[in-house]
PDB file of C-alpha atoms in Angstrom:
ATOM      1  CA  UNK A 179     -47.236  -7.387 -43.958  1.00  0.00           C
ATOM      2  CA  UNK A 180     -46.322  -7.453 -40.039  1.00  0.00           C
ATOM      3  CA  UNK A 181     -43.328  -5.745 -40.958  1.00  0.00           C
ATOM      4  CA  UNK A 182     -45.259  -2.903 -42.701  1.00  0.00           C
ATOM      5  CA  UNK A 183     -47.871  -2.686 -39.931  1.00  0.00           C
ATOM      6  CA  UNK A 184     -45.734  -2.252 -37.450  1.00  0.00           C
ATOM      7  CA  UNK A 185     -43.240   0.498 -38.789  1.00  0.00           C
ATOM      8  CA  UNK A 186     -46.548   2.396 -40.092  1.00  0.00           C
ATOM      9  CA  UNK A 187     -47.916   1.769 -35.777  1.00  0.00           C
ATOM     10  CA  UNK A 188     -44.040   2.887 -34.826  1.00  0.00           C
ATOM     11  CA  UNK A 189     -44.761   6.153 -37.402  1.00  0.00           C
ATOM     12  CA  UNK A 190     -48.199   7.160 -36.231  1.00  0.00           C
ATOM     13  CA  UNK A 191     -46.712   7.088 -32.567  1.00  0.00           C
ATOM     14  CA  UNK A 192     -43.767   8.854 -33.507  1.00  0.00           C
ATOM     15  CA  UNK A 193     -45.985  11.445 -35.286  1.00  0.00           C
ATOM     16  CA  UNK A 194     -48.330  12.101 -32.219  1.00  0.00           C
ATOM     17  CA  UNK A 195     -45.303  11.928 -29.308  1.00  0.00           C
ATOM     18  CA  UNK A 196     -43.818  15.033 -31.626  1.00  0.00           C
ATOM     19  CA  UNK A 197     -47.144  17.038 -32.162  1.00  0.00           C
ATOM     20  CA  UNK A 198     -47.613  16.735 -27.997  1.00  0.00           C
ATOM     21  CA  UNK A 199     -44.101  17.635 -26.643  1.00  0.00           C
ATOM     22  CA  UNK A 200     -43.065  20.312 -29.260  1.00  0.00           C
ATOM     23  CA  UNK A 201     -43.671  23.745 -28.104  1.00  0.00           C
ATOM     24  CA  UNK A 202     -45.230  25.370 -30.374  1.00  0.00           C
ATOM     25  CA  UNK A 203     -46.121  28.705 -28.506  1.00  0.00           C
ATOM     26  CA  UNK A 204     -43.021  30.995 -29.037  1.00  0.00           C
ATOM     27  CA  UNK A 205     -41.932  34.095 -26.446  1.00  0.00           C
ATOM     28  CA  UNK A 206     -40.343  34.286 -23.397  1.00  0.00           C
ATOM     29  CA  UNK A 207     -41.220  32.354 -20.267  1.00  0.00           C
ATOM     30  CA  UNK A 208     -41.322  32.771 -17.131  1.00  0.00           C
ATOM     31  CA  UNK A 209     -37.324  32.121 -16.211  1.00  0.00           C
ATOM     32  CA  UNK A 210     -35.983  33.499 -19.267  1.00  0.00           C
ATOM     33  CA  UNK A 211     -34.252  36.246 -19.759  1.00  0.00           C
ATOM     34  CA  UNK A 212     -34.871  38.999 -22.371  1.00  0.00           C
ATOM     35  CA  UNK A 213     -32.807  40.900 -24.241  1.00  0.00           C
ATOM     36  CA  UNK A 214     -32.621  44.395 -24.629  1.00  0.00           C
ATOM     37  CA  UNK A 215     -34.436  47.087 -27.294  1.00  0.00           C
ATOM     38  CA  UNK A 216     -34.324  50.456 -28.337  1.00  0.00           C
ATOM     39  CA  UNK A 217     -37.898  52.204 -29.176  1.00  0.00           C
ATOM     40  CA  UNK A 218     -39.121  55.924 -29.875  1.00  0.00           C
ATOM     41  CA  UNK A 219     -40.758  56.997 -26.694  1.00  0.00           C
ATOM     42  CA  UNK A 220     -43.730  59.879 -27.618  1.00  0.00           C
ATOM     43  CA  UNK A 221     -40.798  62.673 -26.547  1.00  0.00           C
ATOM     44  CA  UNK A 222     -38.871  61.594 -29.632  1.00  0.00           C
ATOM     45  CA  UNK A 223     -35.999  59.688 -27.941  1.00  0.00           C
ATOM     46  CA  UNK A 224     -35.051  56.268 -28.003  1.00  0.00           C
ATOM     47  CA  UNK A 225     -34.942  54.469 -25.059  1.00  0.00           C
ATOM     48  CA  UNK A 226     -33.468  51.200 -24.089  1.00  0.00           C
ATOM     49  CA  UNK A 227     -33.511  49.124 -20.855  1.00  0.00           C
ATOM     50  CA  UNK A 228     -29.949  49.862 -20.520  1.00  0.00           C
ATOM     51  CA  UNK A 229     -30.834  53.448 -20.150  1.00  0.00           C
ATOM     52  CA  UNK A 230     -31.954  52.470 -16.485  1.00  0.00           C
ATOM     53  CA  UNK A 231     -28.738  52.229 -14.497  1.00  0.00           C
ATOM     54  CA  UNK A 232     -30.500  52.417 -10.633  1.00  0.00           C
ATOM     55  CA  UNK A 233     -33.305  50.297 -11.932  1.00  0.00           C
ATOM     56  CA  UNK A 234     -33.863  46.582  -9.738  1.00  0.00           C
ATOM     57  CA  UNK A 235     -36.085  45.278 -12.432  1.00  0.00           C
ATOM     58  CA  UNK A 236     -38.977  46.533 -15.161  1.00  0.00           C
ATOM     59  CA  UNK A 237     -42.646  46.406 -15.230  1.00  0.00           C
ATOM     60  CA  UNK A 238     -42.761  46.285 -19.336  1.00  0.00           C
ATOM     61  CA  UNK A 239     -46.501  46.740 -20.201  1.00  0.00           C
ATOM     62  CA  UNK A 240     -47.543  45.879 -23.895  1.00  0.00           C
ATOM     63  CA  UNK A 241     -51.163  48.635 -24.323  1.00  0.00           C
ATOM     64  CA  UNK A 242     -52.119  51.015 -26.987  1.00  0.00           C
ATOM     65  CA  UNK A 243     -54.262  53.729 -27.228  1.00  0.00           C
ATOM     66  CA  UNK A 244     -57.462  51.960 -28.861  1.00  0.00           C
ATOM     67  CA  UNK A 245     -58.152  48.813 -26.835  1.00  0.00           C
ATOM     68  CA  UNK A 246     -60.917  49.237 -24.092  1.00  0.00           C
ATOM     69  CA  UNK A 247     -59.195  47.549 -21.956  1.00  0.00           C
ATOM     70  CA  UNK A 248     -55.787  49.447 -22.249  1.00  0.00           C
ATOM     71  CA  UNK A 249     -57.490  52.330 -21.888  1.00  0.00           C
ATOM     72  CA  UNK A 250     -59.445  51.064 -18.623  1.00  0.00           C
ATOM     73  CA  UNK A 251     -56.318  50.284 -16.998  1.00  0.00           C
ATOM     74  CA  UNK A 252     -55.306  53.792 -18.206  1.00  0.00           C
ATOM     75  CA  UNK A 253     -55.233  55.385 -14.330  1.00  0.00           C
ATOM     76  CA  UNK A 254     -53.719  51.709 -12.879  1.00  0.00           C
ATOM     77  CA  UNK A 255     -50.674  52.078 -15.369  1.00  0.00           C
ATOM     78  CA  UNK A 256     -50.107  55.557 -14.380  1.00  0.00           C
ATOM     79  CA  UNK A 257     -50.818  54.198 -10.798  1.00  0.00           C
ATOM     80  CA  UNK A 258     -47.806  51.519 -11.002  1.00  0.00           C
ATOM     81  CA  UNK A 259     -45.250  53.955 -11.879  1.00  0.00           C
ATOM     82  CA  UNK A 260     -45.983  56.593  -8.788  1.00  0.00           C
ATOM     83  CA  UNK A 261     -46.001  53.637  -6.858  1.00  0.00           C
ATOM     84  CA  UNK A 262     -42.817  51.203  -7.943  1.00  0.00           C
ATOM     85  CA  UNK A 263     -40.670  53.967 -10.260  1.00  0.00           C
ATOM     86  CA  UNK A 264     -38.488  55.245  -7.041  1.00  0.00           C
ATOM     87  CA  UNK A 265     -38.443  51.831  -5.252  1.00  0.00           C
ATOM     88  CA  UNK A 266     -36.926  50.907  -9.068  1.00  0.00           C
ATOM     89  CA  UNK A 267     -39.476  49.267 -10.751  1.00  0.00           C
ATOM     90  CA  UNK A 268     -39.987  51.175 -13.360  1.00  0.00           C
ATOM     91  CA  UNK A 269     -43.213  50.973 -15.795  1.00  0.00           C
ATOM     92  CA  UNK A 270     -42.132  50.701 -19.642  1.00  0.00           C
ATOM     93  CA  UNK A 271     -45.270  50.894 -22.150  1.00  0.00           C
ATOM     94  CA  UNK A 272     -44.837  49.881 -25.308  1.00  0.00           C
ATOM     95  CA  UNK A 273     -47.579  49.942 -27.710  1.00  0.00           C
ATOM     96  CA  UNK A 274     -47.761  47.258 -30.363  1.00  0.00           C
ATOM     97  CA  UNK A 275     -49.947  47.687 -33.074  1.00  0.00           C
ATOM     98  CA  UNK A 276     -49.538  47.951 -36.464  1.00  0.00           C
ATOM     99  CA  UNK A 277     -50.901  51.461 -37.478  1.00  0.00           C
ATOM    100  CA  UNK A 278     -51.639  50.476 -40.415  1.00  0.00           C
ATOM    101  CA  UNK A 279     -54.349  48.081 -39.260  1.00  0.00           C
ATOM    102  CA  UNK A 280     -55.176  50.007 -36.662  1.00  0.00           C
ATOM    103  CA  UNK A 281     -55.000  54.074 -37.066  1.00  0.00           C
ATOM    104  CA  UNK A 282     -55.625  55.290 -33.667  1.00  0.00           C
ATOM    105  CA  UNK A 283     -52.699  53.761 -32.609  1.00  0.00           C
ATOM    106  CA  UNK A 284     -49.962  55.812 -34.775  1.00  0.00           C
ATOM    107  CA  UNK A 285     -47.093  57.433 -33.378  1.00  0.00           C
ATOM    108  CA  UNK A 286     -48.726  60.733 -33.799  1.00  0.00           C
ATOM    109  CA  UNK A 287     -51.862  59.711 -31.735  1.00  0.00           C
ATOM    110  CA  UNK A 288     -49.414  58.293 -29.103  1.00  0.00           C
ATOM    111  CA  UNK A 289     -48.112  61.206 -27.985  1.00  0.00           C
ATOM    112  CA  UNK A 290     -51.704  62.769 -28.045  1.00  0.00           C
ATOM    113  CA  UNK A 291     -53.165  60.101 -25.606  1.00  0.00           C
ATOM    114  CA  UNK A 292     -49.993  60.510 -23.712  1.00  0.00           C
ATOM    115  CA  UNK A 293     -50.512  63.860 -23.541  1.00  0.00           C
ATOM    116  CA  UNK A 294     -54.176  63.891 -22.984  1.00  0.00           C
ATOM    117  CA  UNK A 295     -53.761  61.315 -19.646  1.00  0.00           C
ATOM    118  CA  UNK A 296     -50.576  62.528 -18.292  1.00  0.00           C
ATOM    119  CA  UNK A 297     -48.803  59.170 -18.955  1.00  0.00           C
ATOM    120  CA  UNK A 298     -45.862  59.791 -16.119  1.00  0.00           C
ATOM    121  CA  UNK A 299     -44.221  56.491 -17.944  1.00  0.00           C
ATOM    122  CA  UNK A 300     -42.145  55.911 -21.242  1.00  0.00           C
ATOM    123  CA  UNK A 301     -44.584  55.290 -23.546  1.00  0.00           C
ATOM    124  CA  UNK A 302     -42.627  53.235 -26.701  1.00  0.00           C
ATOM    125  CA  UNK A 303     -44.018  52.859 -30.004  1.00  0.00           C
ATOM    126  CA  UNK A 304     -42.616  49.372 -31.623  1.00  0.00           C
ATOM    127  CA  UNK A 305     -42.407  50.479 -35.201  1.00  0.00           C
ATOM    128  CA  UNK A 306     -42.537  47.783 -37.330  1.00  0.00           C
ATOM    129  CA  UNK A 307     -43.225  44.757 -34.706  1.00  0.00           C
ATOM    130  CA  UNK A 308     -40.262  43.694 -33.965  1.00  0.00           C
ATOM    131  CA  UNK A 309     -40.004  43.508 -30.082  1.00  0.00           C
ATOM    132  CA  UNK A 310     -43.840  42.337 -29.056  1.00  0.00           C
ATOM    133  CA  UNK A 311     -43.177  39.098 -31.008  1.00  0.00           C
ATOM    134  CA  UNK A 312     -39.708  38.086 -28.602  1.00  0.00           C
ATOM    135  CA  UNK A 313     -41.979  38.468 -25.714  1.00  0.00           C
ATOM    136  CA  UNK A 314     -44.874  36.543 -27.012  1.00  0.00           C
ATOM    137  CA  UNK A 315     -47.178  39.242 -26.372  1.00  0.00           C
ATOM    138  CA  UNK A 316     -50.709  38.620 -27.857  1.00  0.00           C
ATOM    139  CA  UNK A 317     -53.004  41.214 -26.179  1.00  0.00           C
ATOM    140  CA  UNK A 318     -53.189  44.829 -25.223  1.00  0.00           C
ATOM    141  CA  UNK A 319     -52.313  45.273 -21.803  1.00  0.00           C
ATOM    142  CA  UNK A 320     -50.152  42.060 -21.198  1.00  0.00           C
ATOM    143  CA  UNK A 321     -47.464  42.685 -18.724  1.00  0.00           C
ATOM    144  CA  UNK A 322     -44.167  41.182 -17.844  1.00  0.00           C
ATOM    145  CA  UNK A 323     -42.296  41.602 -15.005  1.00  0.00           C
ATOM    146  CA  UNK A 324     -38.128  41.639 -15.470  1.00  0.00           C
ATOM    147  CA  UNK A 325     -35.855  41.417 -12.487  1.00  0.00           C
ATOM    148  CA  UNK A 326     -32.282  42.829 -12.778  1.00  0.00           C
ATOM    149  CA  UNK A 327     -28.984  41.834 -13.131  1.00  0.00           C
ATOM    150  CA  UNK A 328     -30.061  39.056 -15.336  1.00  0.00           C
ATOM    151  CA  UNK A 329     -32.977  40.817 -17.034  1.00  0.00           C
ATOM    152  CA  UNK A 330     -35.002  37.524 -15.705  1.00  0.00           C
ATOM    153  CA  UNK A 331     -38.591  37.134 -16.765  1.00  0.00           C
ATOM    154  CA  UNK A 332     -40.532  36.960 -12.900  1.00  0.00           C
ATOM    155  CA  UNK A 333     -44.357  37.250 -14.155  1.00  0.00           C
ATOM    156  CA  UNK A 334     -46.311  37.308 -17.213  1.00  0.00           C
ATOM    157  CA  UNK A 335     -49.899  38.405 -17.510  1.00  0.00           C
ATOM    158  CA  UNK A 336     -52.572  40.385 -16.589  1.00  0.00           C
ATOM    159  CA  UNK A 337     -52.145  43.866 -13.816  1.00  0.00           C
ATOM    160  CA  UNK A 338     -54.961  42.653 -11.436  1.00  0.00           C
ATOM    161  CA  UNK A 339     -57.850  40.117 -11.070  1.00  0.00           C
ATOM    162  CA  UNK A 340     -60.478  42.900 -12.755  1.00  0.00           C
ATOM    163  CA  UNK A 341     -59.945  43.871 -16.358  1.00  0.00           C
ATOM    164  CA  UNK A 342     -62.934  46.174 -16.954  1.00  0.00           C
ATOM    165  CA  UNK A 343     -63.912  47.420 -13.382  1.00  0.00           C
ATOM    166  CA  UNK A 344     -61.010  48.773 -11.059  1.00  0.00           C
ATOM    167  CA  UNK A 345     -63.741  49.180  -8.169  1.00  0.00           C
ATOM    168  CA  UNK A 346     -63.882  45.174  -8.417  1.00  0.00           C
ATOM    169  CA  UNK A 347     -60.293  44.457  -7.757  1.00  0.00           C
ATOM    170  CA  UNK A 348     -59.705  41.351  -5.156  1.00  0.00           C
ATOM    171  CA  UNK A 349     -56.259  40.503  -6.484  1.00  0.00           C
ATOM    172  CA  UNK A 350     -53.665  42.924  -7.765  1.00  0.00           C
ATOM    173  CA  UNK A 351     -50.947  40.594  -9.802  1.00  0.00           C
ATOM    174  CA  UNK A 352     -48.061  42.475 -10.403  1.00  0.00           C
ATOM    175  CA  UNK A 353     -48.035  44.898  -7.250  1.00  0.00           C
ATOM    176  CA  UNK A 354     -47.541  41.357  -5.699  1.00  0.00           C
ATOM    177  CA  UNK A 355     -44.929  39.783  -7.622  1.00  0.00           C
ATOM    178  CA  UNK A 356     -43.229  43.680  -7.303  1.00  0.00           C
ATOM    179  CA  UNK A 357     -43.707  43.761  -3.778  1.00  0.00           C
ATOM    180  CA  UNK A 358     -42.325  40.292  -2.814  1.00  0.00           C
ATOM    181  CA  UNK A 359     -39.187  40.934  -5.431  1.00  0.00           C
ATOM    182  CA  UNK A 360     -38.332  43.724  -3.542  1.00  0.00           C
ATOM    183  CA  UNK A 361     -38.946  41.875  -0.305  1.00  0.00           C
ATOM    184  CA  UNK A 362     -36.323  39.479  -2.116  1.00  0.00           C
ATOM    185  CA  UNK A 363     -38.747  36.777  -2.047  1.00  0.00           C
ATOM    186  CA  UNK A 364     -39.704  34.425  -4.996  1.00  0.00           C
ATOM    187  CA  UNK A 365     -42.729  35.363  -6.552  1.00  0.00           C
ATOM    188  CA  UNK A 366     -45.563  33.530  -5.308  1.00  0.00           C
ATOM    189  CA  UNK A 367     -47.336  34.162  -8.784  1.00  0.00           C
ATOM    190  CA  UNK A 368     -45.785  33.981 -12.214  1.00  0.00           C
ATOM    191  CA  UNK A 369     -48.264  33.507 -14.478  1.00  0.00           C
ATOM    192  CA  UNK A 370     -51.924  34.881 -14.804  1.00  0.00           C
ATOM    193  CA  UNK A 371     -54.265  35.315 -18.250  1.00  0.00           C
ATOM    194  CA  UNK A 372     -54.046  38.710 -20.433  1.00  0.00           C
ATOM    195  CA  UNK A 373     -57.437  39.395 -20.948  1.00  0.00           C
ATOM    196  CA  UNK A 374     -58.045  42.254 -23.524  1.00  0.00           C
ATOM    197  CA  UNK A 375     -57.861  43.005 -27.255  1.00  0.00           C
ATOM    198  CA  UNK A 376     -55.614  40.935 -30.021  1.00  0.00           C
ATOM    199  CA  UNK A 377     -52.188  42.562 -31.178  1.00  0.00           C
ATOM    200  CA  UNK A 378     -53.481  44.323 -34.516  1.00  0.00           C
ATOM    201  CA  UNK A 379     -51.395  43.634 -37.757  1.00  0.00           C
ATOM    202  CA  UNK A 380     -51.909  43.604 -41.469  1.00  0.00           C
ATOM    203  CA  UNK A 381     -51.910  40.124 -42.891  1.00  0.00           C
TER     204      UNK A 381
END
């Protein structure tokens, strides 16, 4: 009866030491590195990462056309890529949802928002899902940061401290992890929390 007690104890621990080391959240970290993709940007062509010979490194933003808080940080996107495109940190938009859950964010209605604001950015349509999932994106906007040659994850999260109110910005994430890259320091923040609206797909 010992016997049985004990290898049942010796189970149970087993059991719970498994459940509390085993990651169970998948996408990249920060440290990984990502591999490449080809999407339809709203002009009709595909582009890829590759595509960016003179780039130092990607600000890859995951937003659609439908979330109020994508469309809030609308004018900061935009703002990014005057600011960090030439220094060669490009901005890369890539909108994730499932049309078919959500309508407003079809292909067709991409390139009308695009259109509509101006976007000076790729703006990618991931048809079909199947690059949001590698990064582990689970809102719209959630940005990560990518540092070339090794295509090395540097930041993932939100674009400032404010999700709703760009008057009430105090800390703006990812112009600081961009500006201290290119300073060829290491990023004094790598993580922060997405806040905004769940990726939108059909069950």
């Amino acid at each position: 009866m010992k016997t049985i007690k004990s290898t049942l104890l010796l189970a149970v621990i087993a059991i719970i030491t498994l459940a509390f080391t085993v990651k169970t959240d998948k996408g990249y970290k920060v440290g990984d590195t990502i591999e490449d993709f080809s999407l339809k940007n709203v002009d009709g062509d595909k582009i890829s990462l590759k595509d960016y010979d003179d780039a130092k490194g990607f600000i890859i933003i995951f937003t659609c056309n439908t979330c109020p808080y994508s469309v809030t940080n609308e004018d900061r996107i935009i703002a990014l890529q005057d600011k960090y495109e030439e220094l060669g940190y490009p901005v890369i938009a890539i909108n994730p949802n499932d049309p078919k859950a959500q309508p407003g964010d079809s292909f067709e209605k991409m390139k009308v928002r695009a259109e509509e604001k101006g976007f000076n950015f790729p703006y990618l349509f991931d048809e079909g899902q199947k690059v949001y999932p590698k990064f582990g994106a689970s809102k719209t906007p959630h940005v990560y940061i990518v540092s070339k040659p090794e295509m090395k994850v540097e930041y993932i999260g939100a674009i400032d401290d404010s999700s709703r109110d760009a008057s009430a910005v105090k800390v703006k994430y990812v112009e600081t992890v961009v500006d201290e890259l290119l300073a060829g320091k290491t990023p004094s923040i790598t993580e922060t929390r997405a806040i905004g609206c769940s990726i939108k797909t059909v069950k």
